[in-house]
Tab-separated table of C-alpha atoms in Angstrom:
chain	number	residue	atom	x	y	z
A	1	GLU	CA	17.424	-54.967	52.472
A	2	ILE	CA	19.701	-54.328	49.311
A	3	VAL	CA	22.944	-55.633	49.748
A	4	MET	CA	26.022	-53.477	48.376
A	5	THR	CA	29.092	-55.522	47.663
A	6	GLN	CA	32.459	-53.896	46.563
A	7	SER	CA	35.588	-55.284	44.995
A	8	PRO	CA	38.544	-55.565	45.550
A	9	ALA	CA	38.599	-54.984	49.313
A	10	THR	CA	42.115	-53.632	48.893
A	11	MET	CA	44.058	-52.323	45.916
A	12	SER	CA	47.688	-51.023	45.626
A	13	VAL	CA	48.123	-48.513	42.911
A	14	SER	CA	51.232	-46.512	41.969
A	15	PRO	CA	50.709	-42.566	41.890
A	16	GLY	CA	49.772	-41.347	38.276
A	17	GLU	CA	47.831	-44.800	37.572
A	18	GLY	CA	44.190	-45.336	37.141
A	19	ALA	CA	42.049	-46.967	39.505
A	20	THR	CA	38.681	-48.745	39.413
A	21	VAL	CA	36.307	-49.668	42.154
A	22	SER	CA	33.561	-51.893	41.337
A	23	CYS	CA	30.132	-52.022	43.639
A	24	ARG	CA	27.289	-54.665	42.914
A	25	ALA	CA	24.045	-54.290	44.204
A	26	SER	CA	21.678	-57.196	45.213
A	27	GLN	CA	18.754	-55.823	43.326
A	28	SER	CA	18.365	-53.135	40.700
A	29	VAL	CA	18.927	-49.418	42.462
A	30	SER	CA	18.468	-47.949	39.098
A	31	SER	CA	21.008	-44.758	39.375
A	32	SER	CA	20.474	-44.229	43.106
A	33	LEU	CA	24.356	-44.816	43.816
A	34	ALA	CA	26.431	-42.630	45.870
A	35	TRP	CA	30.230	-42.630	46.055
A	36	TYR	CA	32.277	-41.333	49.248
A	37	GLN	CA	36.022	-41.223	50.171
A	38	GLN	CA	37.124	-41.401	53.682
A	39	LYS	CA	40.444	-40.683	54.916
A	40	PRO	CA	41.718	-41.961	58.187
A	41	GLY	CA	40.612	-39.798	61.050
A	42	GLN	CA	38.263	-37.938	58.903
A	43	ALA	CA	34.408	-37.959	57.974
A	44	PRO	CA	33.214	-39.486	54.792
A	45	ARG	CA	33.231	-36.901	51.605
A	46	LEU	CA	30.622	-37.159	48.850
A	47	LEU	CA	32.130	-37.802	45.617
A	48	ILE	CA	29.500	-38.959	43.277
A	49	TYR	CA	25.728	-39.116	43.478
A	50	GLY	CA	23.108	-40.169	40.811
A	51	ALA	CA	25.516	-42.946	39.872
A	52	SER	CA	27.462	-40.505	37.804
A	53	THR	CA	27.102	-36.609	38.754
A	54	ARG	CA	30.354	-35.385	40.592
A	55	ALA	CA	29.380	-33.523	43.778
A	56	THR	CA	30.643	-29.817	44.365
A	57	GLY	CA	34.279	-29.183	44.246
A	58	ILE	CA	35.375	-32.758	43.254
A	59	PRO	CA	37.910	-33.167	40.489
A	60	ALA	CA	37.205	-34.511	37.180
A	61	ARG	CA	39.686	-37.177	37.575
A	62	PHE	CA	36.968	-38.857	39.628
A	63	SER	CA	34.093	-40.393	37.471
A	64	GLY	CA	31.032	-42.704	38.152
A	65	SER	CA	29.109	-44.983	35.731
A	66	GLY	CA	26.783	-47.770	35.862
A	67	SER	CA	23.089	-48.441	36.611
A	68	GLY	CA	20.732	-51.171	37.790
A	69	THR	CA	22.997	-53.440	39.786
A	70	GLU	CA	26.487	-52.755	38.480
A	71	PHE	CA	28.546	-49.554	39.361
A	72	THR	CA	32.167	-48.398	38.723
A	73	LEU	CA	34.236	-45.463	40.281
A	74	THR	CA	37.071	-44.541	38.239
A	75	ILE	CA	40.071	-42.367	39.359
A	76	SER	CA	42.061	-41.482	36.125
A	77	SER	CA	45.482	-40.594	37.681
A	78	LEU	CA	45.752	-41.018	41.320
A	79	GLN	CA	47.189	-38.466	43.228
A	80	SER	CA	48.819	-38.750	46.918
A	81	GLU	CA	45.415	-37.017	48.405
A	82	ASP	CA	43.397	-39.789	46.739
A	83	PHE	CA	44.925	-42.986	48.851
A	84	ALA	CA	41.737	-43.650	50.784
A	85	VAL	CA	38.833	-45.953	51.326
A	86	TYR	CA	35.962	-45.447	49.184
A	87	TYR	CA	32.415	-46.712	49.578
A	88	CYS	CA	29.462	-46.792	47.532
A	89	GLN	CA	25.923	-46.385	48.848
A	90	GLN	CA	22.363	-46.895	47.674
A	91	TYR	CA	19.144	-44.864	48.246
A	92	ASP	CA	16.913	-46.219	45.768
A	93	TYR	CA	14.872	-48.644	48.019
A	94	TRP	CA	15.094	-47.880	51.804
A	95	PRO	CA	15.028	-48.108	54.706
A	96	PRO	CA	17.726	-49.046	55.294
A	97	LEU	CA	20.169	-46.884	53.562
A	98	THR	CA	22.802	-49.267	52.734
A	99	PHE	CA	26.566	-48.927	52.186
A	100	GLY	CA	29.181	-51.256	50.503
A	101	GLY	CA	31.931	-52.640	52.689
A	102	GLY	CA	34.599	-50.357	51.337
A	103	THR	CA	37.591	-50.585	49.317
A	104	LYS	CA	41.032	-49.343	50.377
A	105	VAL	CA	43.151	-47.991	47.810
A	106	GLU	CA	46.760	-48.018	49.146
A	107	ILE	CA	49.889	-46.835	47.571
A	108	LYS	CA	52.106	-49.564	45.809
B	1	GLN	CA	29.793	-22.728	54.055
B	2	VAL	CA	28.003	-25.666	55.283
B	3	GLN	CA	28.995	-27.020	58.708
B	4	LEU	CA	27.737	-29.828	61.103
B	5	ALA	CA	29.139	-30.342	64.510
B	6	GLU	CA	28.375	-33.202	66.642
B	7	SER	CA	28.933	-33.303	70.319
B	8	GLY	CA	27.711	-35.492	73.455
B	9	GLY	CA	29.629	-38.571	72.974
B	10	GLY	CA	31.703	-40.206	75.665
B	11	VAL	CA	32.046	-43.754	77.531
B	12	VAL	CA	28.880	-44.886	79.069
B	13	GLN	CA	27.950	-48.365	80.906
B	14	PRO	CA	26.022	-50.874	78.953
B	15	GLY	CA	21.983	-50.178	79.526
B	16	ARG	CA	22.542	-46.427	80.216
B	17	SER	CA	21.645	-43.608	78.109
B	18	LEU	CA	23.359	-40.600	76.279
B	19	ARG	CA	22.142	-37.880	73.943
B	20	LEU	CA	23.852	-36.712	71.107
B	21	SER	CA	23.968	-33.208	69.658
B	22	CYS	CA	24.307	-31.884	65.831
B	23	VAL	CA	24.423	-28.367	65.339
B	24	ALA	CA	24.407	-27.101	61.979
B	25	SER	CA	25.038	-23.582	59.948
B	26	GLY	CA	25.691	-22.416	56.489
B	27	PHE	CA	22.423	-23.470	54.810
B	28	THR	CA	18.633	-23.328	55.735
B	29	PHE	CA	18.154	-25.768	58.134
B	30	ASN	CA	14.641	-26.321	58.127
B	31	ASN	CA	14.689	-27.223	54.456
B	32	TYR	CA	16.687	-30.277	54.901
B	33	GLY	CA	16.428	-33.739	56.323
B	34	ILE	CA	19.428	-34.844	58.811
B	35	HIS	CA	20.597	-38.455	58.989
B	36	TRP	CA	22.704	-40.185	61.901
B	37	VAL	CA	25.329	-42.446	60.350
B	38	ARG	CA	27.799	-44.642	62.507
B	39	GLN	CA	31.047	-46.523	62.032
B	40	ALA	CA	32.239	-48.822	64.676
B	41	PRO	CA	35.979	-48.905	65.031
B	42	GLY	CA	37.747	-50.192	61.913
B	43	LYS	CA	34.460	-51.107	60.396
B	44	GLY	CA	32.437	-49.774	57.693
B	45	LEU	CA	29.366	-47.120	57.591
B	46	GLU	CA	26.089	-48.048	59.167
B	47	TRP	CA	22.941	-45.737	58.527
B	48	VAL	CA	21.220	-45.336	61.883
B	49	ALA	CA	18.409	-42.785	61.413
B	50	VAL	CA	16.778	-39.833	59.611
B	51	ILE	CA	14.509	-36.885	60.420
B	52	TRP	CA	12.529	-35.261	57.723
B	53	TYR	CA	13.140	-31.496	57.445
B	54	ASP	CA	10.178	-30.450	59.249
B	55	GLY	CA	10.232	-33.204	61.855
B	56	THR	CA	7.237	-34.836	60.671
B	57	ASN	CA	8.803	-38.298	59.592
B	58	LYS	CA	11.142	-40.402	61.350
B	59	ILE	CA	12.732	-43.545	60.103
B	60	TYR	CA	15.412	-45.758	62.060
B	61	ALA	CA	17.421	-48.666	61.437
B	62	ASP	CA	16.371	-52.096	62.697
B	63	SER	CA	19.377	-52.260	65.122
B	64	VAL	CA	18.328	-49.167	66.746
B	65	LYS	CA	14.782	-48.991	66.550
B	66	GLY	CA	12.958	-48.971	69.988
B	67	ARG	CA	15.889	-47.639	71.705
B	68	PHE	CA	17.045	-44.475	69.731
B	69	THR	CA	14.991	-41.483	69.086
B	70	ILE	CA	15.857	-38.582	66.792
B	71	SER	CA	14.389	-35.013	66.836
B	72	ARG	CA	15.068	-31.880	65.964
B	73	ASP	CA	14.870	-28.132	67.097
B	74	ASN	CA	14.744	-25.906	63.961
B	75	SER	CA	14.844	-22.839	66.121
B	76	LYS	CA	18.222	-24.196	67.130
B	77	ASN	CA	19.542	-25.553	63.918
B	78	THR	CA	20.025	-28.661	66.129
B	79	VAL	CA	19.190	-32.407	65.482
B	80	TYR	CA	19.551	-34.759	68.555
B	81	LEU	CA	19.853	-38.593	68.745
B	82	GLU	CA	18.635	-39.988	72.227
B	83	MET	CA	20.170	-43.266	72.656
B	84	ASN	CA	18.789	-45.682	75.354
B	85	SER	CA	19.409	-49.169	76.465
B	86	LEU	CA	22.921	-48.745	74.908
B	87	ARG	CA	24.817	-52.001	73.902
B	88	ALA	CA	28.474	-52.834	73.438
B	89	GLU	CA	27.654	-53.073	69.530
B	90	ASP	CA	26.435	-49.564	69.726
B	91	THR	CA	30.248	-48.506	70.149
B	92	ALA	CA	30.893	-46.060	67.089
B	93	VAL	CA	31.823	-42.827	65.824
B	94	TYR	CA	28.485	-41.176	65.163
B	95	TYR	CA	28.272	-38.844	62.400
B	96	CYS	CA	25.352	-36.538	61.478
B	97	ALA	CA	25.010	-35.875	57.751
B	98	ARG	CA	22.697	-33.473	55.710
B	99	ALA	CA	20.608	-34.933	53.019
B	100	GLY	CA	21.421	-34.182	49.578
B	101	VAL	CA	18.437	-32.384	48.141
B	102	ALA	CA	16.208	-29.785	49.792
B	103	ALA	CA	12.716	-30.868	50.857
B	104	ALA	CA	13.183	-34.392	49.398
B	105	VAL	CA	14.587	-36.676	52.032
B	106	GLN	CA	13.643	-39.688	49.820
B	107	VAL	CA	16.908	-38.915	47.901
B	108	GLY	CA	18.801	-40.400	50.457
B	109	TYR	CA	22.452	-39.453	49.900
B	110	PHE	CA	24.544	-37.558	52.400
B	111	GLU	CA	26.102	-34.259	50.851
B	112	TYR	CA	27.697	-33.196	53.833
B	113	TRP	CA	28.793	-34.536	57.046
B	114	GLY	CA	30.036	-33.607	60.777
B	115	GLN	CA	33.447	-34.721	61.948
B	116	GLY	CA	31.598	-37.216	64.250
B	117	THR	CA	31.613	-38.058	67.901
B	118	LEU	CA	32.819	-40.920	69.592
B	119	VAL	CA	30.472	-43.295	71.496
B	120	THR	CA	32.154	-46.266	73.501
B	121	VAL	CA	29.656	-48.469	75.476
B	122	SER	CA	31.718	-50.206	77.969
B	123	SER	CA	31.566	-51.344	81.750
């Protein structure tokens, strides 16, 4: 099983600032990496797939990078609606499909 | 627009059974694989099972293998999750999610999600 590790677990950011969330895989997943956003009481929403391709309707302030075992989600200028929990997920080698533990981005 | 709607959750005693449904609309249902993903209260996401677009292949997480069964009825645009021998650790919100690529379930990311249904296993 591929283990996905996210850091940090929680980060405090002021609106308008940028934020970077990291995700590490226990073995290479090539570019088979997705990012999701989840707000309280809501289902997750796909942000990024293929490590760097934005999903339909996702604003350009969200970007993904990386390959192999190291990945990054960057939010260039946080808006109020961006405060949420973010998860990475690998789909290179499965079953099982595996998620990181999540990073909570909270208002500073 | 793509919509997925889960139903069938509730409170059930340990060892009992429950069947969840996921009704889809807004896309060609029989072209896409459908997954179930769950989230225990206050915890992260855990993939549960997937069924191929034509129902020919089904894969399960080890934690539910032998207890849960995924199936689909393409005439009703519906996927089911039959859950038997339920345990306290199965307590979670269960989401159905559509695969990202038509007829390519091996590309295992989740493009659209339902709102989830809560299953509570408790005596």
